[in-house]
CSV table of C-alpha atoms and ligand atoms in Angstrom, one decimal:
chain,number,residue,atom,x,y,z
A,1,MET,CA,-4.0,16.5,-25.1
A,2,ARG,CA,-4.4,12.6,-25.1
A,3,GLU,CA,-7.9,10.4,-26.1
A,4,ARG,CA,-10.1,10.2,-23.0
A,5,GLU,CA,-9.2,6.9,-20.8
A,6,ARG,CA,-11.2,3.7,-20.9
A,7,ARG,CA,-12.7,2.7,-17.7
A,8,VAL,CA,-13.7,-0.2,-16.2
A,9,LEU,CA,-15.6,-1.9,-13.2
A,10,VAL,CA,-14.5,-5.6,-12.2
A,11,VAL,CA,-17.2,-6.7,-9.3
A,12,GLU,CA,-15.5,-9.9,-7.6
A,13,ASP,CA,-16.0,-10.4,-3.9
A,14,GLU,CA,-12.6,-13.2,-4.7
A,15,PRO,CA,-9.8,-10.5,-3.6
A,16,THR,CA,-7.4,-12.5,-5.2
A,17,ILE,CA,-9.2,-12.4,-7.9
A,18,ALA,CA,-10.0,-9.1,-8.3
A,19,GLU,CA,-6.8,-8.1,-7.6
A,20,SER,CA,-5.2,-9.3,-10.2
A,21,VAL,CA,-8.0,-8.6,-12.9
A,22,ALA,CA,-7.7,-5.4,-11.9
A,23,ALA,CA,-3.6,-5.2,-12.4
A,24,ARG,CA,-3.8,-6.8,-15.6
A,25,LEU,CA,-6.1,-3.8,-17.0
A,26,ARG,CA,-4.5,-1.2,-15.2
A,27,ALA,CA,-0.9,-2.4,-17.4
A,28,GLU,CA,-3.2,-2.4,-20.5
A,29,GLY,CA,-3.8,1.5,-19.8
A,30,PHE,CA,-7.1,0.9,-18.5
A,31,ALA,CA,-8.6,2.7,-15.1
A,32,VAL,CA,-10.2,-0.1,-13.2
A,33,ASP,CA,-12.7,0.4,-9.9
A,34,ILE,CA,-13.0,-3.0,-7.8
A,35,ALA,CA,-16.0,-4.1,-5.8
A,36,ARG,CA,-17.0,-6.7,-4.1
A,37,ASP,CA,-21.0,-6.9,-4.1
A,38,GLY,CA,-24.5,-6.6,-5.4
A,39,PRO,CA,-24.9,-3.0,-3.7
A,40,GLY,CA,-21.1,-1.7,-4.1
A,41,ALA,CA,-21.5,-2.6,-7.3
A,42,VAL,CA,-25.1,-0.9,-8.4
A,43,ALA,CA,-23.5,2.0,-6.4
A,44,ALA,CA,-19.7,2.3,-8.1
A,45,ALA,CA,-21.3,2.5,-12.2
A,46,GLY,CA,-23.5,5.4,-11.3
A,47,ALA,CA,-20.4,6.7,-9.9
A,48,THR,CA,-18.0,6.2,-12.6
A,49,ARG,CA,-20.2,5.6,-15.2
A,50,PRO,CA,-17.4,2.5,-16.5
A,51,ASP,CA,-17.1,1.2,-20.5
A,52,VAL,CA,-17.0,-1.7,-19.4
A,53,VAL,CA,-17.7,-3.8,-16.6
A,54,VAL,CA,-16.3,-7.4,-15.4
A,55,LEU,CA,-19.1,-8.7,-13.3
A,56,ASP,CA,-18.9,-12.1,-11.3
A,57,VAL,CA,-22.3,-13.6,-10.9
A,58,MET,CA,-21.5,-15.6,-7.4
A,59,LEU,CA,-21.8,-12.1,-5.3
A,60,PRO,CA,-22.7,-11.0,-1.5
A,61,GLY,CA,-25.7,-9.2,-1.5
A,62,PHE,CA,-27.9,-9.5,-4.7
A,63,ASP,CA,-26.5,-11.7,-7.5
A,64,GLY,CA,-24.6,-10.6,-10.8
A,65,LEU,CA,-28.0,-11.1,-12.5
A,66,GLU,CA,-29.2,-8.9,-10.5
A,67,VAL,CA,-26.5,-5.7,-10.5
A,68,CYS,CA,-27.3,-6.3,-14.7
A,69,ARG,CA,-30.2,-5.7,-14.7
A,70,ARG,CA,-30.3,-3.0,-11.9
A,71,ILE,CA,-27.1,-0.9,-13.8
A,72,GLN,CA,-28.4,-1.1,-17.6
A,73,ALA,CA,-31.8,-0.4,-16.3
A,74,GLU,CA,-29.5,3.0,-15.6
A,75,ARG,CA,-27.4,3.7,-18.6
A,76,PRO,CA,-26.5,1.0,-21.3
A,77,VAL,CA,-23.0,-0.6,-20.7
A,78,PRO,CA,-21.1,-3.7,-22.0
A,79,VAL,CA,-21.7,-6.3,-19.6
A,80,LEU,CA,-18.5,-9.2,-19.6
A,81,MET,CA,-19.7,-11.8,-17.2
A,82,LEU,CA,-17.8,-14.7,-15.0
A,83,THR,CA,-19.9,-17.8,-14.7
A,84,ALA,CA,-18.7,-20.8,-12.3
A,85,ARG,CA,-19.7,-23.1,-14.7
A,86,ASP,CA,-20.1,-23.5,-18.8
A,87,ASP,CA,-23.9,-24.7,-18.1
A,88,GLU,CA,-24.4,-22.0,-15.6
A,89,THR,CA,-23.4,-19.5,-18.6
A,90,ASP,CA,-25.8,-21.2,-21.1
A,91,VAL,CA,-28.1,-21.1,-18.3
A,92,LEU,CA,-27.7,-17.3,-18.4
A,93,VAL,CA,-27.6,-17.3,-22.2
A,94,GLY,CA,-31.3,-18.5,-22.0
A,95,LEU,CA,-32.4,-16.7,-19.9
A,96,GLY,CA,-31.5,-12.8,-21.8
A,97,VAL,CA,-30.1,-11.3,-18.5
A,98,GLY,CA,-28.5,-8.6,-20.6
A,99,ALA,CA,-24.5,-9.3,-20.4
A,100,ASP,CA,-22.6,-8.9,-23.7
A,101,ASP,CA,-20.6,-12.0,-23.1
A,102,TYR,CA,-19.5,-14.6,-21.0
A,103,LEU,CA,-15.8,-15.4,-19.0
A,104,THR,CA,-15.9,-19.1,-17.6
A,105,LYS,CA,-13.9,-19.8,-14.4
A,106,PRO,CA,-11.4,-20.5,-13.6
A,107,PHE,CA,-10.0,-18.3,-17.3
A,108,SER,CA,-6.8,-16.6,-18.4
A,109,ILE,CA,-6.4,-13.5,-17.6
A,110,ARG,CA,-5.1,-12.7,-21.2
A,111,GLU,CA,-8.0,-14.1,-22.3
A,112,LEU,CA,-10.7,-11.9,-20.3
A,113,ALA,CA,-7.9,-8.5,-21.7
A,114,ALA,CA,-8.8,-9.6,-24.8
A,115,ARG,CA,-12.4,-9.9,-24.4
A,116,VAL,CA,-12.8,-6.5,-22.7
A,117,HIS,CA,-10.9,-5.1,-26.0
A,118,ALA,CA,-12.8,-6.6,-28.5
A,119,LEU,CA,-16.6,-5.8,-26.6
A,120,LEU,CA,-15.0,-1.7,-26.8
A,121,ARG,CA,-14.7,-1.9,-29.6
A,122,ARG,CA,-17.4,-4.1,-31.2
A,123,VAL,CA,-19.3,-1.2,-28.7
A,124,GLU,CA,-17.4,1.6,-30.5
A,125,ARG,CA,-18.2,0.4,-33.3
A,126,ALA,CA,-21.6,0.0,-33.3
A,127,ARG,CA,-22.1,3.8,-32.3
A,128,ALA,CA,-19.9,5.0,-34.5
A,129,ASP,CA,-22.1,3.0,-37.3
A,130,SER,CA,-25.9,4.6,-36.5
A,131,ALA,CA,-24.0,8.2,-36.4
A,132,ALA,CA,-26.0,10.1,-39.4
A,133,PRO,CA,-23.4,13.0,-40.3
A,134,ILE,CA,-24.9,16.0,-39.2
A,135,VAL,CA,-24.8,19.6,-41.1
A,136,LEU,CA,-25.2,23.0,-39.3
A,137,GLY,CA,-24.7,25.8,-42.0
A,138,GLU,CA,-20.7,25.5,-42.6
A,139,LEU,CA,-19.9,22.9,-40.3
A,140,GLU,CA,-20.1,19.1,-41.2
A,141,VAL,CA,-19.6,16.7,-38.5
A,142,ASN,CA,-19.4,13.3,-39.5
A,143,PRO,CA,-19.6,11.1,-36.2
A,144,ALA,CA,-19.1,7.5,-38.7
A,145,GLU,CA,-16.0,8.8,-40.2
A,146,ARG,CA,-14.9,11.3,-36.8
A,147,ARG,CA,-14.2,13.7,-39.4
A,148,VAL,CA,-15.4,17.8,-39.5
A,149,ARG,CA,-15.5,19.8,-42.1
A,150,LEU,CA,-16.1,23.7,-42.0
A,151,ALA,CA,-16.7,25.8,-45.0
A,152,GLY,CA,-15.5,22.2,-46.7
A,153,ALA,CA,-12.1,22.6,-45.4
A,154,GLU,CA,-11.5,19.7,-43.4
A,155,VAL,CA,-10.6,20.0,-39.4
A,156,HIS,CA,-8.2,18.3,-37.5
A,157,LEU,CA,-9.5,17.6,-33.8
A,158,THR,CA,-8.2,15.2,-31.0
A,159,PRO,CA,-10.5,12.8,-30.3
A,160,THR,CA,-11.6,14.5,-26.8
A,161,GLU,CA,-12.3,17.9,-28.5
A,162,PHE,CA,-14.5,15.9,-31.5
A,163,ASP,CA,-16.7,14.3,-28.8
A,164,LEU,CA,-17.5,17.5,-27.0
A,165,LEU,CA,-18.3,18.7,-30.5
A,166,VAL,CA,-20.7,16.0,-31.5
A,167,HIS,CA,-22.5,16.7,-28.2
A,168,LEU,CA,-23.1,19.9,-28.4
A,169,ALA,CA,-23.7,19.8,-32.3
A,170,ASN,CA,-25.9,17.3,-31.6
A,171,ARG,CA,-28.2,19.7,-29.9
A,172,PRO,CA,-28.0,22.8,-31.6
A,173,ARG,CA,-28.2,26.2,-29.8
A,174,ALA,CA,-29.0,24.4,-26.5
A,175,VAL,CA,-27.5,25.1,-23.4
A,176,GLN,CA,-25.8,22.3,-22.3
A,177,PRO,CA,-24.2,22.7,-18.4
A,178,ARG,CA,-21.0,22.0,-17.6
A,179,GLU,CA,-20.9,19.3,-15.5
A,180,ARG,CA,-23.6,17.0,-17.8
A,181,LEU,CA,-20.6,17.8,-20.3
A,182,LEU,CA,-17.8,16.3,-17.6
A,183,ALA,CA,-19.9,13.4,-16.8
A,184,GLU,CA,-21.0,12.4,-20.5
A,185,ILE,CA,-17.6,13.2,-22.1
A,186,TRP,CA,-14.9,12.8,-19.7
A,187,GLY,CA,-17.2,10.4,-17.6
A,188,TRP,CA,-16.0,11.6,-14.1
A,189,GLY,CA,-19.3,12.8,-12.0
A,190,GLU,CA,-17.5,15.7,-10.2
A,191,ALA,CA,-18.1,19.3,-10.9
A,192,ALA,CA,-14.4,20.2,-9.7
A,193,GLY,CA,-13.1,19.3,-13.4
A,194,THR,CA,-15.4,21.9,-15.3
A,195,ARG,CA,-12.0,23.6,-15.7
A,196,THR,CA,-11.4,20.2,-18.4
A,197,VAL,CA,-14.4,21.4,-19.9
A,198,ASP,CA,-13.3,25.1,-20.9
A,199,SER,CA,-9.9,24.2,-22.4
A,200,HIS,CA,-11.3,21.9,-24.2
A,201,VAL,CA,-14.3,24.6,-25.9
A,202,LYS,CA,-11.2,27.0,-26.2
A,203,ALA,CA,-9.1,24.3,-28.5
A,204,LEU,CA,-12.5,24.0,-30.4
A,205,ARG,CA,-13.2,27.9,-30.8
A,206,ARG,CA,-9.1,28.3,-31.6
A,207,LYS,CA,-10.3,26.0,-34.2
A,208,LEU,CA,-13.6,26.3,-35.8
A,209,GLY,CA,-14.3,29.9,-35.1
A,210,ALA,CA,-14.4,32.0,-32.1
A,211,ASP,CA,-18.6,32.6,-32.0
A,212,LEU,CA,-18.9,28.7,-33.3
A,213,ILE,CA,-19.6,28.5,-29.6
A,214,ARG,CA,-21.4,30.3,-26.9
A,215,THR,CA,-21.0,30.5,-23.4
A,216,VAL,CA,-23.8,31.1,-21.3
A,217,HIS,CA,-21.9,32.5,-17.9
A,218,GLY,CA,-22.2,30.0,-14.8
A,219,VAL,CA,-24.4,27.1,-16.7
A,220,GLY,CA,-21.8,26.3,-20.3
A,221,TYR,CA,-21.8,26.5,-23.5
A,222,ALA,CA,-24.0,26.1,-26.7
A,223,LEU,CA,-23.1,25.5,-30.2
A,224,GLU,CA,-24.3,28.4,-32.6
A,225,VAL,CA,-25.7,27.8,-35.7
A,226,ASN,CA,-24.3,30.0,-38.5
A,227,ASP,CA,-26.9,29.7,-41.2
A,228,THR,CA,-24.9,31.6,-44.0
A,229,GLY,CA,-23.4,28.0,-45.2
A,230,VAL,CA,-27.1,26.6,-46.5
A,231,THR,CA,-28.9,26.7,-49.2
A,232,SER,CA,-32.2,25.9,-50.1
B,301,CA,CA1,-17.8,-14.5,-7.0
């Protein structure tokens, strides 16, 4: 099982720029979606749940600032904003529009790709740093180190298995719908892919014990807490 593809939404109304940016990012292993105006960008961000948004300021419909506000209100996502001039960047930074980085046109595609990678690294590091270890009975999940121990022994999980376990362990005993797990871990909105969730749950059970995850038929999964390892 391979690591989930990172998804980038490119919002740019000039087709040549949009296509060349998309081609470069795809070549670097990203899944890329393109939106060409403000309303389209907001809709696409909701539908595809990108890991990074590359956002032009001047757009038909409403501008990049408004797009940035609307998508950040829905879900925090790193934004790399494309500006027409350096002084425009200064103005936007001053306004605090919520973009994480800025790039002035004309830019090199190589530079843009490097910025996207850097943004992802920054966000993922921050996410890992803020995650405290979770201890549930004999199970210990350490998100910062991406390590799992069961009764003291280290268990090796794939990145996706690990993310799934963290989601379940964050709310032990609570039933988590398969559709939500799919959307949060794989970034897919549609229910058709829920079998992906099932196969990863199967893998976790194989590695961590069949009783660890309970199936709630027709709904989803819940992590069962085994308290035998808890000492007072
Ligand atoms: Ca434009």
